[in-house]
XYZ file of C-alpha atoms in Angstrom:
413
model
C 26.081 13.154 -18.966
C 25.149 10.676 -21.641
C 23.125 11.681 -24.718
C 20.024 9.886 -22.959
C 20.047 11.268 -19.656
C 19.509 15.114 -19.382
C 21.209 17.516 -17.345
C 17.807 18.578 -15.382
C 14.634 17.469 -14.706
C 11.456 18.133 -13.072
C 10.651 16.969 -9.591
C 7.663 17.516 -7.072
C 8.939 18.659 -3.995
C 7.998 19.880 -0.462
C 9.927 22.956 0.506
C 8.339 23.515 3.874
C 5.253 22.723 5.788
C 1.659 22.891 3.906
C 0.399 22.229 0.561
C 1.394 25.710 -0.443
C 4.874 24.458 -0.118
C 4.652 21.738 -2.672
C 5.894 22.636 -5.863
C 7.116 21.347 -9.471
C 10.682 22.451 -9.803
C 13.519 21.957 -12.006
C 16.465 20.175 -10.591
C 19.463 18.710 -11.723
C 19.667 15.129 -12.416
C 22.246 13.894 -10.060
C 24.917 11.291 -11.196
C 25.185 8.155 -9.144
C 28.265 7.798 -6.948
C 29.908 4.291 -6.483
C 27.212 2.957 -4.114
C 24.293 4.523 -5.523
C 21.812 4.102 -8.474
C 20.115 6.313 -11.108
C 16.901 5.138 -12.207
C 14.290 6.676 -14.704
C 10.749 6.680 -12.797
C 8.128 5.010 -15.060
C 5.289 5.526 -12.728
C 4.401 6.990 -9.430
C 1.266 6.726 -7.241
C -0.303 9.092 -4.761
C -0.854 7.621 -1.199
C -3.110 9.383 1.526
C 0.024 9.208 3.685
C 1.636 11.867 1.642
C -0.569 14.315 3.177
C 1.112 13.452 6.570
C 4.371 14.679 5.448
C 3.232 17.603 3.945
C 1.203 18.592 7.042
C 3.800 17.540 9.475
C 7.259 18.264 7.839
C 10.100 17.724 10.180
C 7.650 16.482 12.909
C 6.757 13.302 10.782
C 8.184 10.295 12.499
C 9.952 9.334 9.312
C 11.563 12.579 8.836
C 13.500 12.407 12.083
C 13.764 16.347 12.057
C 14.815 16.779 8.664
C 13.661 20.364 7.672
C 12.162 20.560 4.182
C 12.355 24.189 4.199
C 16.292 24.234 4.680
C 16.597 20.649 2.155
C 13.760 20.249 0.045
C 12.516 16.592 -0.375
C 11.194 14.940 -3.422
C 7.583 13.383 -2.596
C 6.485 9.940 -3.782
C 7.122 6.555 -2.412
C 5.067 4.103 -4.588
C 6.446 3.599 -7.985
C 8.114 1.625 -10.619
C 11.575 2.459 -11.881
C 14.204 1.234 -14.152
C 18.183 1.625 -13.686
C 19.874 4.151 -16.062
C 23.387 4.356 -14.612
C 24.485 2.079 -11.957
C 27.342 2.811 -9.418
C 30.175 0.389 -9.703
C 29.586 -1.230 -6.275
C 26.154 -2.651 -7.369
C 26.977 -3.325 -11.149
C 27.071 -7.056 -10.400
C 23.435 -6.906 -8.563
C 21.401 -4.036 -10.436
C 20.753 -4.701 -14.095
C 20.405 -1.456 -16.174
C 17.312 -1.647 -18.251
C 15.307 -4.208 -16.027
C 12.228 -2.820 -14.174
C 11.991 -2.759 -10.458
C 9.392 -2.224 -7.842
C 10.243 0.054 -4.744
C 9.883 -0.992 -1.081
C 9.744 2.524 0.540
C 10.126 1.782 4.341
C 13.927 0.981 4.675
C 14.994 -0.811 8.065
C 18.127 1.075 8.256
C 20.150 4.285 9.695
C 21.041 6.716 7.040
C 24.264 6.770 5.257
C 24.173 10.315 4.314
C 23.268 13.862 5.574
C 23.632 12.662 9.167
C 23.904 16.249 10.092
C 20.308 17.089 8.832
C 18.710 14.679 11.136
C 17.689 15.400 14.755
C 20.692 14.310 17.185
C 22.629 13.498 14.095
C 20.692 10.410 13.078
C 21.434 8.676 16.148
C 18.795 5.921 17.043
C 17.173 5.957 13.635
C 16.280 2.652 12.661
C 13.939 3.188 9.740
C 14.117 5.782 6.915
C 12.161 5.873 3.759
C 11.712 6.766 -0.082
C 9.723 9.957 -0.559
C 10.739 11.272 2.960
C 14.475 11.848 3.668
C 15.499 9.625 0.679
C 14.558 10.718 -2.961
C 11.179 10.068 -3.776
C 9.315 9.244 -6.960
C 7.291 12.009 -8.245
C 10.265 13.240 -10.202
C 11.497 12.047 -13.579
C 14.810 10.413 -12.357
C 15.459 9.250 -8.899
C 18.784 8.337 -6.825
C 18.502 5.179 -5.183
C 20.550 5.138 -2.176
C 22.709 2.289 -0.840
C 20.185 1.608 2.196
C 17.357 0.875 -0.182
C 19.452 -1.967 -2.230
C 21.303 -3.223 0.643
C 17.916 -3.994 2.577
C 16.429 -5.671 -0.564
C 14.189 -2.992 -0.916
C 14.587 -2.556 -4.805
C 12.756 -5.692 -6.176
C 13.125 -6.758 -9.857
C 9.721 -7.445 -11.326
C 9.179 -11.135 -12.168
C 9.194 -12.319 -15.834
C 5.924 -11.556 -17.647
C 4.644 -8.075 -19.234
C 3.356 -6.730 -15.780
C 2.544 -2.641 -16.470
C 4.285 -0.139 -14.725
C 1.162 0.757 -12.912
C 0.716 -2.524 -11.451
C 4.288 -2.688 -10.283
C 3.813 0.758 -8.505
C 0.669 -0.500 -6.864
C 2.172 -3.592 -5.424
C 3.522 -1.629 -2.452
C 0.199 -0.793 -1.326
C -1.196 -3.960 -2.050
C 1.584 -5.625 -0.071
C 0.527 -3.753 2.926
C -2.859 -5.791 2.519
C -1.095 -9.014 2.190
C 1.069 -8.257 5.023
C -2.036 -7.439 7.244
C -3.979 -10.434 6.571
C -0.770 -12.633 7.113
C -0.633 -11.244 10.849
C -3.912 -13.091 11.426
C -3.480 -16.457 12.487
C -5.700 -19.298 13.744
C -4.725 -22.536 15.981
C -5.755 -25.620 14.081
C -6.061 -29.230 15.683
C -6.685 -32.013 13.178
C -7.786 -34.145 15.666
C -8.119 -34.686 19.478
C -4.642 -36.536 19.746
C -2.694 -34.191 17.614
C -0.895 -30.946 18.803
C -2.109 -27.716 18.019
C -0.429 -25.744 14.952
C -0.842 -22.133 13.459
C -1.994 -21.146 10.030
C -1.496 -17.695 9.024
C -4.232 -15.826 7.245
C -8.007 -15.949 7.062
C -9.515 -19.401 7.982
C -9.792 -21.377 5.116
C -13.454 -22.614 4.599
C -14.405 -20.420 7.384
C -16.475 -17.163 7.067
C -14.629 -13.721 6.755
C -16.237 -10.525 7.334
C -14.659 -7.026 5.884
C -15.863 -3.811 7.265
C -15.762 -1.196 4.680
C -15.573 -1.127 0.832
C -13.351 1.681 0.093
C -10.296 1.459 -1.770
C -8.391 -0.544 0.928
C -11.524 -2.784 1.963
C -11.919 -3.574 -1.611
C -8.111 -5.158 -1.870
C -8.985 -6.746 1.416
C -11.716 -8.664 -0.376
C -9.649 -9.532 -3.083
C -6.759 -10.690 -0.898
C -9.288 -12.681 1.199
C -10.527 -14.436 -1.493
C -7.159 -16.146 -2.048
C -7.830 -18.152 1.179
C -11.341 -19.772 -0.290
C -13.593 -18.702 2.848
C -16.803 -20.448 2.406
C -18.490 -17.034 3.377
C -17.033 -13.451 2.590
C -19.060 -10.801 3.698
C -18.659 -7.292 2.872
C -20.387 -4.773 5.226
C -20.632 -1.189 3.679
C -23.362 1.696 3.866
C -22.694 3.420 0.657
C -24.828 1.773 -2.319
C -22.214 2.714 -4.613
C -19.306 0.961 -3.067
C -21.255 -2.276 -2.410
C -22.093 -2.268 -6.209
C -18.425 -1.604 -6.953
C -17.549 -4.785 -4.858
C -20.082 -6.787 -6.572
C -18.995 -5.860 -10.058
C -15.399 -6.425 -9.177
C -15.613 -9.847 -7.421
C -19.379 -11.466 -7.716
C -18.361 -13.549 -10.867
C -15.053 -14.388 -9.473
C -16.413 -15.467 -6.047
C -19.083 -17.846 -7.747
C -16.521 -19.361 -9.777
C -14.375 -20.026 -6.800
C -17.258 -21.507 -4.930
C -17.158 -18.559 -2.348
C -20.321 -17.159 -0.852
C -20.149 -13.400 -1.293
C -22.654 -11.422 0.704
C -22.787 -7.531 0.351
C -24.700 -5.954 3.197
C -25.049 -2.802 5.317
C -24.209 -2.373 8.988
C -27.951 -2.057 9.930
C -28.416 -5.609 8.670
C -24.913 -7.247 9.178
C -25.725 -8.884 12.558
C -28.700 -10.750 11.158
C -26.548 -11.665 8.123
C -23.827 -12.969 10.224
C -26.234 -15.175 12.449
C -28.212 -16.568 9.341
C -24.937 -17.483 7.439
C -23.222 -19.150 10.629
C -26.003 -20.226 12.629
C -25.440 -17.897 15.320
C -21.715 -18.717 15.804
C -19.894 -15.470 14.561
C -17.172 -15.219 11.970
C -13.662 -16.330 12.049
C -12.029 -13.342 10.780
C -13.239 -9.861 10.817
C -11.126 -7.021 8.971
C -11.688 -3.538 9.827
C -10.612 -1.445 6.993
C -11.565 1.681 8.512
C -9.835 3.937 10.978
C -13.211 4.582 13.145
C -12.705 3.705 16.738
C -16.223 2.810 17.616
C -16.220 0.305 14.624
C -13.263 -1.118 15.580
C -14.580 -1.605 19.110
C -17.726 -3.106 17.745
C -15.875 -5.501 15.487
C -15.306 -8.002 18.321
C -19.101 -8.611 18.989
C -19.029 -10.263 15.284
C -16.519 -12.706 16.231
C -17.343 -16.399 17.220
C -15.131 -18.452 19.298
C -11.545 -18.451 18.163
C -12.170 -15.510 15.792
C -9.743 -12.743 15.143
C -10.429 -8.999 14.457
C -7.524 -7.618 12.457
C -7.243 -3.887 12.815
C -6.264 -2.416 9.331
C -7.267 1.241 9.577
C -4.995 3.836 11.618
C -7.439 5.714 14.218
C -6.721 9.340 15.373
C -4.143 10.121 17.976
C -6.801 11.678 20.091
C -9.607 8.921 19.756
C -7.766 5.729 19.875
C -8.864 3.736 22.843
C -11.078 0.792 22.655
C -12.515 -1.816 25.215
C -12.401 -5.583 24.988
C -14.484 -7.844 26.919
C -11.681 -10.017 28.641
C -13.814 -12.842 29.349
C -14.401 -13.325 25.774
C -10.548 -13.567 25.174
C -10.196 -15.834 28.180
C -13.251 -18.251 27.539
C -13.899 -17.990 23.673
C -10.092 -17.574 22.606
C -10.820 -14.619 20.447
C -7.920 -12.333 19.576
C -7.059 -9.286 17.897
C -4.101 -8.272 15.359
C -2.769 -5.313 13.576
C 0.026 -4.315 11.269
C 1.514 -1.145 9.451
C 3.167 -1.249 6.263
C 4.903 -4.432 4.491
C 8.310 -5.730 3.915
C 10.289 -6.858 0.461
C 8.668 -10.514 0.946
C 5.127 -9.105 1.060
C 5.849 -6.988 -2.403
C 7.580 -10.042 -3.839
C 4.479 -12.353 -2.997
C 2.183 -9.301 -4.448
C 4.062 -9.240 -7.637
C 3.543 -12.954 -8.337
C -0.094 -12.709 -7.502
C -0.346 -9.812 -10.334
C 1.474 -11.841 -12.617
C -0.778 -14.759 -12.392
C -3.724 -12.856 -12.480
C -4.987 -13.397 -8.958
C -4.941 -9.601 -8.245
C -6.144 -7.094 -10.895
C -4.653 -3.630 -10.157
C -6.174 -1.865 -12.751
C -9.635 -2.314 -11.318
C -8.579 0.471 -8.379
C -7.072 3.285 -10.705
C -9.247 6.194 -10.599
C -7.234 9.060 -12.098
C -4.060 9.459 -14.502
C -1.768 12.176 -15.400
C 1.564 13.567 -16.116
C 4.102 14.915 -13.750
C 2.685 18.172 -14.256
C -0.689 16.870 -12.766
C 1.164 15.279 -9.608
C 0.356 18.255 -7.323
C -3.397 18.258 -8.619
C -3.470 14.436 -7.771
C -2.224 15.070 -4.282
C -4.646 17.938 -3.709
C -7.549 15.526 -4.776
C -6.477 12.928 -2.460
C -6.273 15.223 0.392
C -9.749 16.412 -0.409
C -10.871 12.668 -0.625
C -12.333 13.160 -4.162
C -11.065 10.111 -5.495
C -12.347 6.553 -4.625
C -9.526 4.612 -6.149
C -5.654 5.315 -7.010
C -4.118 8.068 -9.068
C -0.930 7.173 -11.285
C 1.410 9.761 -12.623
C 3.750 8.802 -15.289
C 6.564 11.406 -15.073
C 7.849 11.247 -18.718
C 4.440 12.671 -20.017
C 2.607 16.161 -19.723
C -0.943 15.610 -19.155
C -3.555 17.079 -17.113
C -5.155 14.742 -14.385
C -7.787 12.696 -15.981
C -10.400 10.747 -13.994
C -11.203 7.429 -15.308
C -12.914 4.095 -14.115
C -10.042 1.501 -14.453
C -6.765 1.215 -16.151
C -4.985 -1.201 -18.277
C -1.721 -2.319 -19.884
C -3.057 -1.201 -23.307
C -4.179 2.287 -22.006
C -0.737 2.674 -20.276
C 1.093 2.133 -23.562
C -1.247 4.424 -25.377
C -0.417 7.276 -22.877
C 3.239 6.881 -23.068
C 3.214 6.795 -26.791
C 3.763 3.099 -27.380
């Protein structure tokens, strides 16, 4: 290989089922074939969904029967990469030295190793980075042709977006996508036809249930729709204070009435703010079935409940009042994941300062800390996101926010 690319690298791999099969291993740095791209991984973020592949192995829906005990997989699906060697098929498309964000969910059948999948890969319509495609908890990663062909390797916009912000564009984009699944039917006058507007109702009342990490992202994205009232319901005092610290001044500057309350007080707060009408949008950032069911009670006429948190497979049925759907036009939407357009929009929001991803970083470390980070996520010991820098060797450090300047320092810049 060239002088700048080593023969071997370290990668965090799943070699079976269960956390005891997650290992930091020395593996060969692959050379890209004509339809592949070799990238340096600038940083990668941990996600709660990483635990699902660890616990389920070949039974995970995105593994399609691929057995990591036979064919180890490199974990990690949120990250920022820089191409260092481009196969000839992509040399007019992918630029060496430019940074890219990764959309891990690839709407494609696999082009390689079909014999490793159940039924020879027949019927597969989606594969994913960090599952059967090489993941990002590694010093280098091969980007397969399906990723590029499906526009899932996305160049960063002009500007100095830090690596960690690019990595977090994927989970944030899931929130952007979720809110765009909500819609409202608008009539400008009695004589004009109805039209649909995507997103939260502008000038209306938006309610976010839950102020954990994903709930806070929902609050931040909801502010871009400029609601008159933005209510956050959260029983935990510390989480409410975090929401106040992150968004209080910004909401005031934007003319948004930000109200932080508890579930016990929520119904009276809604009644006071809306004159008893109810909210226009309710985002349920919690995977708790009774709370999802209760969310419909908060809606006013034409209101929309957005179910964001996934519920347990054995406790997922909810009841909805069909009369309210019929007579009051309430509705429910939901979504999972995002697509490249959502990441592009998120990156633009980061570049313009409308989203501040550094607020949500609560731990950083080198590649040697990646396993510890996954364990911390599994044990729910972190409120925010954890960032791994594969070029660095550093124990996991808990922090309260992160910045471009701090990132440069950890990277020796």
